CSV table of C-alpha atoms and ligand atoms in Angstrom, one decimal:
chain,number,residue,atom,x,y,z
A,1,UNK,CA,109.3,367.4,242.7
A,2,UNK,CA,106.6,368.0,240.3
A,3,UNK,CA,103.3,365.6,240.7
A,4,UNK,CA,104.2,364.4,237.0
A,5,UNK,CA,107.3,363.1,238.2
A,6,UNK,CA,106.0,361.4,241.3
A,7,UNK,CA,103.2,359.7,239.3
A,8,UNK,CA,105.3,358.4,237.2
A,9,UNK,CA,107.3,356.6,240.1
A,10,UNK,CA,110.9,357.3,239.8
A,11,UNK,CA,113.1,356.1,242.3
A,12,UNK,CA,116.1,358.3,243.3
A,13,UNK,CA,119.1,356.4,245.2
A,14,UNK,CA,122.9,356.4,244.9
A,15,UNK,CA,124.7,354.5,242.7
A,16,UNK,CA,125.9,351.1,243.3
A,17,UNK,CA,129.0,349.3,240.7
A,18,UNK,CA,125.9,347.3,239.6
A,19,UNK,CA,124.7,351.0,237.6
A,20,UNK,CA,127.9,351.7,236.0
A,21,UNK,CA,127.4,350.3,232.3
A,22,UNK,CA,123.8,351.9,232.3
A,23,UNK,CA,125.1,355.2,233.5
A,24,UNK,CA,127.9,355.3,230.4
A,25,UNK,CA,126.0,354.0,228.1
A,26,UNK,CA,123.2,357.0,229.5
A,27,UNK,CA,126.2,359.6,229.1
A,28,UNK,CA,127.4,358.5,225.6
A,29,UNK,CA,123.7,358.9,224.4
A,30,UNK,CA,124.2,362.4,225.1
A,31,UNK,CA,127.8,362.8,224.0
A,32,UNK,CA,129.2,363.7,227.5
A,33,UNK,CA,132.2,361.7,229.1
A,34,UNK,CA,132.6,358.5,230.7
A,35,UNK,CA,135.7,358.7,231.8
A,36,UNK,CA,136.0,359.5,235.4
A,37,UNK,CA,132.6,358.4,236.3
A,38,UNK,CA,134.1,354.7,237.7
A,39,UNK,CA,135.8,356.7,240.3
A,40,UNK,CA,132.8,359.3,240.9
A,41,UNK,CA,130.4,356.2,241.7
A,42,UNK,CA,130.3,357.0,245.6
A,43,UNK,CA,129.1,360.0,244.9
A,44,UNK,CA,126.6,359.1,242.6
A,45,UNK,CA,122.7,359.4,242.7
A,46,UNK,CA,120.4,357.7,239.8
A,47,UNK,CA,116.9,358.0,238.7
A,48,UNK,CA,115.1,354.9,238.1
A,49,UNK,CA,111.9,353.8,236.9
A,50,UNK,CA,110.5,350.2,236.7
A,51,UNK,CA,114.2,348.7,237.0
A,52,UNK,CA,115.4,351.3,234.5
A,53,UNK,CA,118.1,354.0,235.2
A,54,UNK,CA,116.9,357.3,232.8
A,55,UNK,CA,119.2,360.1,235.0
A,56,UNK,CA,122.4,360.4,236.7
A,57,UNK,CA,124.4,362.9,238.7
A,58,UNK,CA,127.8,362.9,240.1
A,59,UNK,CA,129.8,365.2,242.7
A,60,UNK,CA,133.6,364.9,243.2
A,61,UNK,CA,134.2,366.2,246.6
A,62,UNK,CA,137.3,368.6,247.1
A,63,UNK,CA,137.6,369.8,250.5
A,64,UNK,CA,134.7,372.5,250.6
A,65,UNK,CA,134.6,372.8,247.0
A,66,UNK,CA,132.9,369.9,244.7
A,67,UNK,CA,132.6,369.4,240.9
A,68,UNK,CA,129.0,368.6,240.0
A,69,UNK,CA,129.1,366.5,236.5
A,70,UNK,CA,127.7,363.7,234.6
A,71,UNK,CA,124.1,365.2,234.8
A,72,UNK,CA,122.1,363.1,232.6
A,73,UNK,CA,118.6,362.6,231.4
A,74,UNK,CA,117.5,360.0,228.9
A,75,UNK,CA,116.2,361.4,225.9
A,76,UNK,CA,112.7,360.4,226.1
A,77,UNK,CA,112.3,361.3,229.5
A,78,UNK,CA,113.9,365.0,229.3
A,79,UNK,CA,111.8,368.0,229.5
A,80,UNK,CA,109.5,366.4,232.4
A,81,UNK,CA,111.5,368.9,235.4
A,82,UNK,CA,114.2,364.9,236.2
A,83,UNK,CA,117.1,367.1,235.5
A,84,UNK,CA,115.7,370.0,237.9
A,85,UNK,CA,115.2,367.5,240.7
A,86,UNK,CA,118.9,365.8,240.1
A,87,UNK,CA,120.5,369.0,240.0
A,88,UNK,CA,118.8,370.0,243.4
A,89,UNK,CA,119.5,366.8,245.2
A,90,UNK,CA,122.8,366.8,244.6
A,91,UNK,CA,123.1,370.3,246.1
A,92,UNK,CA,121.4,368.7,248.7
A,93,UNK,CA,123.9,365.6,249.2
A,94,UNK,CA,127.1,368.6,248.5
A,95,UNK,CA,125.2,370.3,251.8
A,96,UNK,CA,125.6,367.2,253.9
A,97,UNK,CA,129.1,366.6,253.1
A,98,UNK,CA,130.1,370.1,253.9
A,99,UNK,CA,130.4,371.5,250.4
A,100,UNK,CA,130.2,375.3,250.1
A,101,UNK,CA,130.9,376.1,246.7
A,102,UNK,CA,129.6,373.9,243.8
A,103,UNK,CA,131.5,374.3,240.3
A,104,UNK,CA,130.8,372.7,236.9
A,105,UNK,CA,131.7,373.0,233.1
A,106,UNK,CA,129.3,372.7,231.1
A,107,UNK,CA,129.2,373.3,226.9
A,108,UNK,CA,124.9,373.1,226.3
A,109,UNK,CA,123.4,373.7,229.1
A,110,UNK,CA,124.4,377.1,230.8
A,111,UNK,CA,120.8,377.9,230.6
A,112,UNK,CA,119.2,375.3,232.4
A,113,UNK,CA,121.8,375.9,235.4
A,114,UNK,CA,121.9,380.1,235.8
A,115,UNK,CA,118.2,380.1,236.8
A,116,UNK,CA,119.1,378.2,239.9
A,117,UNK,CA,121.9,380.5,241.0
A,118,UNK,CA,124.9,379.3,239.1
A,119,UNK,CA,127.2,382.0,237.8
A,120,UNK,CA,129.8,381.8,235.1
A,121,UNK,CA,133.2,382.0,236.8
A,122,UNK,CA,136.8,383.0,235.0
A,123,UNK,CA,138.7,379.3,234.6
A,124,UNK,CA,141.6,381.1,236.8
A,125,UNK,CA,139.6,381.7,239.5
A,126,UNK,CA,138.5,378.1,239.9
A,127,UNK,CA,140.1,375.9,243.1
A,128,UNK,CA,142.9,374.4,242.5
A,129,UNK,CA,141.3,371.1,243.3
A,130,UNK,CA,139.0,371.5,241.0
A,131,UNK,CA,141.1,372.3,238.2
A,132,UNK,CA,143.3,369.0,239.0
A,133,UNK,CA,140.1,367.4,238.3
A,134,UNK,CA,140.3,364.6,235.0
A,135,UNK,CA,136.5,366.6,234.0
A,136,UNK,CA,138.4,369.7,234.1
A,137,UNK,CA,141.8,368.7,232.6
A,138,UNK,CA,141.0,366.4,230.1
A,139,UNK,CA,137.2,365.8,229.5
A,140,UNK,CA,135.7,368.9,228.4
A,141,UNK,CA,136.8,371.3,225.8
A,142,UNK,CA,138.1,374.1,225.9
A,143,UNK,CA,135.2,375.9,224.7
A,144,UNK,CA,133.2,375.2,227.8
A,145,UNK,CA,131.7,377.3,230.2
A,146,UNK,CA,132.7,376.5,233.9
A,147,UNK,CA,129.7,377.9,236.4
A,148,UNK,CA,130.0,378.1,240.2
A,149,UNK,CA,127.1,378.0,243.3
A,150,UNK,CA,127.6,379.3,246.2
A,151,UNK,CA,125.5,376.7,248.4
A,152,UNK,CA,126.7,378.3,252.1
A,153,UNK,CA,123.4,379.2,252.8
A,154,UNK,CA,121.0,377.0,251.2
A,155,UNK,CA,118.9,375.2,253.2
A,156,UNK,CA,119.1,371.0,253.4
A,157,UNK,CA,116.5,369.1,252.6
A,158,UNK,CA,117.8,365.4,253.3
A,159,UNK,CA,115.4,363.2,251.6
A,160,UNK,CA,115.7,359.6,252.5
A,161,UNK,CA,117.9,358.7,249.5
A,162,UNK,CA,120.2,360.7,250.9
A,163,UNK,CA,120.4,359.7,254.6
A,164,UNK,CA,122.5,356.7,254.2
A,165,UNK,CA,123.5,355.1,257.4
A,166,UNK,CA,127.1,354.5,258.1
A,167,UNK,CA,128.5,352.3,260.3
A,168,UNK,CA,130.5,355.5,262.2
A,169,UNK,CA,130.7,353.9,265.8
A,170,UNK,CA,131.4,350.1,266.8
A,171,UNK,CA,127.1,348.3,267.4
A,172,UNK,CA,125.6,351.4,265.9
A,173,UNK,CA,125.0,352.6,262.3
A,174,UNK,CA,124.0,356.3,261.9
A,175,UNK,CA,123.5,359.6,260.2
A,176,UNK,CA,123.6,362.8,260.7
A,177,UNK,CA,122.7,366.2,259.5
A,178,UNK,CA,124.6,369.1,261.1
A,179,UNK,CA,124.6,373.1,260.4
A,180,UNK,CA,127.2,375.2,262.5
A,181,UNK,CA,126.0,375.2,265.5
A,182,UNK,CA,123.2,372.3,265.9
A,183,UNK,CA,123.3,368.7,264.6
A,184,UNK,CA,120.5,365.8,264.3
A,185,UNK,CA,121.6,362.0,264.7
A,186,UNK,CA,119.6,359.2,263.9
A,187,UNK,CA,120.9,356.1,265.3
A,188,UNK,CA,120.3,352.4,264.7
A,189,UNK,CA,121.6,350.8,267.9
A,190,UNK,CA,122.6,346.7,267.4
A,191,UNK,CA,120.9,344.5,270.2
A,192,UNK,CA,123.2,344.1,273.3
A,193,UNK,CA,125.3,347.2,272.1
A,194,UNK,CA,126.7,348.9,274.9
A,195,UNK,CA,128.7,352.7,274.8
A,196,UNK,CA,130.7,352.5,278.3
A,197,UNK,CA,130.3,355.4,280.8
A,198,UNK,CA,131.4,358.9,278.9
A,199,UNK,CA,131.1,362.8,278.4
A,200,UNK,CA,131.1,365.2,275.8
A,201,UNK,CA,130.8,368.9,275.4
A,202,UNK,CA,128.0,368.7,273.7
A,203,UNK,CA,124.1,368.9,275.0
A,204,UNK,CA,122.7,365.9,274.2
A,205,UNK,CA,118.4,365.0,273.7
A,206,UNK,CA,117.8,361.7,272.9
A,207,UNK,CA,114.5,360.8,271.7
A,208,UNK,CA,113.7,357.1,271.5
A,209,UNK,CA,112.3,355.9,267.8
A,210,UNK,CA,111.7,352.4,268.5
A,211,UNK,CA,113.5,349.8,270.8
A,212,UNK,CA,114.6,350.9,274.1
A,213,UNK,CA,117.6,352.5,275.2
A,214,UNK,CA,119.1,352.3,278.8
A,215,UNK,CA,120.6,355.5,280.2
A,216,UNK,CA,123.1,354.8,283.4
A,217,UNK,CA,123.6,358.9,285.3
A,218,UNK,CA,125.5,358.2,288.3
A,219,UNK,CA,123.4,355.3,290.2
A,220,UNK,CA,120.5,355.6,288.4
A,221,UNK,CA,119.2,353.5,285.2
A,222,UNK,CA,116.6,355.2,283.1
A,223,UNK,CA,114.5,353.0,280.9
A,224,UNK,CA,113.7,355.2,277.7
A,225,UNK,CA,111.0,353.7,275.4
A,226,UNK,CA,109.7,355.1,272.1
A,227,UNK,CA,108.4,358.3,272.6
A,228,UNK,CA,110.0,358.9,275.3
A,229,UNK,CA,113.2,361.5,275.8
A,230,UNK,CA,116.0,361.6,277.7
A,231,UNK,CA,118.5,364.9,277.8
A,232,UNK,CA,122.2,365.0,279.4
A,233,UNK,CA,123.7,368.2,279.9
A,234,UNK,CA,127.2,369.0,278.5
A,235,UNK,CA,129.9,367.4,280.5
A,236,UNK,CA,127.7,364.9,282.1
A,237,UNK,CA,129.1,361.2,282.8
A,238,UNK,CA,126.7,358.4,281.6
A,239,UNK,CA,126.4,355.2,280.0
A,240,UNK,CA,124.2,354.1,277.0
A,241,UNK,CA,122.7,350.1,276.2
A,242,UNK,CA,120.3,348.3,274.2
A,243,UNK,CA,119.2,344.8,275.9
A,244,UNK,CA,117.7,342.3,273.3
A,245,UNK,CA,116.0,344.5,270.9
A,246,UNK,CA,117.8,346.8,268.8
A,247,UNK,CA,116.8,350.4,268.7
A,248,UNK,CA,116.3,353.5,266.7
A,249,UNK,CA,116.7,357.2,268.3
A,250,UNK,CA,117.1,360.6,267.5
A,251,UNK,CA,119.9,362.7,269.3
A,252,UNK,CA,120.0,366.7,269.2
A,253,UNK,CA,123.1,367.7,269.6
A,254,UNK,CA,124.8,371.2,270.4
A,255,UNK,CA,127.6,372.3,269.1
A,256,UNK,CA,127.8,369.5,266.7
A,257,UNK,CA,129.8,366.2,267.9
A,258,UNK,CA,132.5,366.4,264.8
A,259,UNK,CA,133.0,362.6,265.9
A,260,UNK,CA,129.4,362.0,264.1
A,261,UNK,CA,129.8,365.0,261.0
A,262,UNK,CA,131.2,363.8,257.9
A,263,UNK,CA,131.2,366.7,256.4
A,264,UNK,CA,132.1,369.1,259.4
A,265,UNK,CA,129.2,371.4,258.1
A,266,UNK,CA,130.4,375.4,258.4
A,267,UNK,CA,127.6,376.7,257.5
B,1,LIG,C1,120.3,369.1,230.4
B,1,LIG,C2,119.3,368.0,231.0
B,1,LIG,C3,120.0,367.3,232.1
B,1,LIG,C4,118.0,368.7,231.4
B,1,LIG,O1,117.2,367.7,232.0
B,1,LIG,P1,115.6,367.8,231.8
B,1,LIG,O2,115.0,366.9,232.7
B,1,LIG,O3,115.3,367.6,230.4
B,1,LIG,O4,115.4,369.3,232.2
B,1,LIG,P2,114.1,369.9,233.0
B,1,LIG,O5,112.8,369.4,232.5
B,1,LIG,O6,114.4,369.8,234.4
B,1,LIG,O7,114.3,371.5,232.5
B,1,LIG,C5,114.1,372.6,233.3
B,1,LIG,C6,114.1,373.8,232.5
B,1,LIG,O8,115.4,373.9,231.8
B,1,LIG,C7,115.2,374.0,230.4
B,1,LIG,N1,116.3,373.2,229.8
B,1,LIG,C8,116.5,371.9,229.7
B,1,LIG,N2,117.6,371.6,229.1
B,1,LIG,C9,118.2,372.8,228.8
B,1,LIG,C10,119.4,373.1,228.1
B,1,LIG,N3,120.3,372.2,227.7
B,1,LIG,N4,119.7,374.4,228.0
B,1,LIG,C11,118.9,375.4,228.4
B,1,LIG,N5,117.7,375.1,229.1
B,1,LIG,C12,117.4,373.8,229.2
B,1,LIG,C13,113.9,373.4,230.1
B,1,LIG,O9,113.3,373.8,228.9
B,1,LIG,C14,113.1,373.8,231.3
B,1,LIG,O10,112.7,375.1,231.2
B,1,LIG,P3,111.3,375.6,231.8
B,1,LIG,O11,111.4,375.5,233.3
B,1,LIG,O12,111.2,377.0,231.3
B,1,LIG,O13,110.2,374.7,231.3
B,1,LIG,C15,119.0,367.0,229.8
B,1,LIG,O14,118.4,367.7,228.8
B,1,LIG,C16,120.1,366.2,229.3
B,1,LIG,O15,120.5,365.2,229.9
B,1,LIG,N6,120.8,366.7,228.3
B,1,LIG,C17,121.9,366.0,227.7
B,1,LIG,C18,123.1,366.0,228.6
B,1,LIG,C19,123.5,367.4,229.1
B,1,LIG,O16,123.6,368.4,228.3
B,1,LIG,N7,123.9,367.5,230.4
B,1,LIG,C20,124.3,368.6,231.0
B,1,LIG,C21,125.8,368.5,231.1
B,1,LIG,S1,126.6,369.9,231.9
């Protein structure tokens, strides 16, 4: 992100039900659709500054494929690099759900996307899942351009808007960011949460945030406290607790626990 943009104090974040009106009315200022975007809210992300939405992107997960749409700028704040940042978080969010290919129609703005590795693609070669899509079957006309990205190997760069924490496992809410082979956790551990005695395949390092986790290994209790690291080796029984403090870790894991991935990252 540009220092202009960051002086300026805009707030990225996803969308909540509460943004819906301001993100139509935003698209109808530019003459793009609204229909759709109710149902594309959870995979939404805004620009805000000072209480005020001024951008919007959506992305309609298919499978490994996903539709990137709705990207919006309010008028007096285009030309300042908001749509260049929108457009790259997104592929960003489309990374952490396991997306590998990235399509979108667009009738204005094939410009603004090629620089950034978006090619125009035939209509008939386009997913089926995509072309089922309300954007693609009823929305634009037919005069527009579809473009596709092929975001396999693009690097993720989860910035915190992105890392939402879900609550995945019963006393714990987490994320995690995963490529094919290696993933990161973080977790936020409830006090008095306790994960009975298990295994996994996976290597597991544990590094402690804040709180302090308990590690049972056969007889022997380890007391982890922030800083501190604690690794089991594949296969290895063990128990995990928090006592009256809650906690905050860090796991490494290899290969990736699929339990943990939501989007089962390939790539
Ligand atoms: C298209 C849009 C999102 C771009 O947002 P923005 O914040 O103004 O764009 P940026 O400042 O990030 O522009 C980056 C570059 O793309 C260029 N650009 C911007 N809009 C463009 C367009 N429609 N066509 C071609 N190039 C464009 C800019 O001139 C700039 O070029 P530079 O790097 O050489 O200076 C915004 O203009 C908008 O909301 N337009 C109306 C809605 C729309 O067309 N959405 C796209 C639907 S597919």
């Amino acid at each position: 992100m540009s220092n202009e943009m960051s002086s300026r104090e805009i707030q990225f974040r996803h969308a909540n039900s509460g943004d819906l009106s301001a993100i139509e009315d935003l698209l109808r200022n530019n003459d793009l659709p609204t229909e759709g975007i109710k149902e594309a809210l959870a995979h939404c992300l805004v620009a805000e500054t000072q209480g005020q939405i001024i951008g919007a992107i959506a992305l309609e997960p298919k499978g490994r494929n996903g539709l990137m749409r709705s990207l919006v700028v309010a008028g007096d704040h285009q030309g300042h690099k908001l749509g260049t940042a929108l457009s790259s978080k997104i592929v960003n969010a489309a990374r952490l759900l396991g997306i590998e290919r990235l399509y979108l129609l667009t009738t204005s703005a094939e410009a603004f996307f090629a620089p950034t590795g978006y090619r125009v693609v035939e209509k008939n070669r386009i997913p089926e899942a995509i072309r089922d899509t309300e954007e693609f079957e009823k929305l634009c006309p037919h005069n527009a351009v579809c473009m596709m990205r092929d975001i396999r190997k693009e690097p993720i760069h989860a910035t915190n808007d992105l890392l939402q924490m879900q609550p995945t496992v019963p006393g714990a809410r987490l994320w995690a960011v995963s490529l094919k082979h290696t993933m990161l956790t973080c977790f936020e551990v409830e006090p008095n949460s306790r994960f009975e005695t298990h295994s996994h395949e996976s290597e597991q390092i544990t590094m402690v945030i804040s709180g302090v986790l308990f590690f049972q290994v056969g007889q022997v209790i380890h007391r982890v406290g922030p800083g501190e690291v604690m690794a089991i080796p594949a296969s290895v029984q063990h128990a995990v607790w928090t006592e009256s403090e809650a906690a905050r870790a860090v796991d490494a894991w290899s290969p990736i626990m699929a339990k943990y991935d939501s989007g089962q990252q390939q790539g």
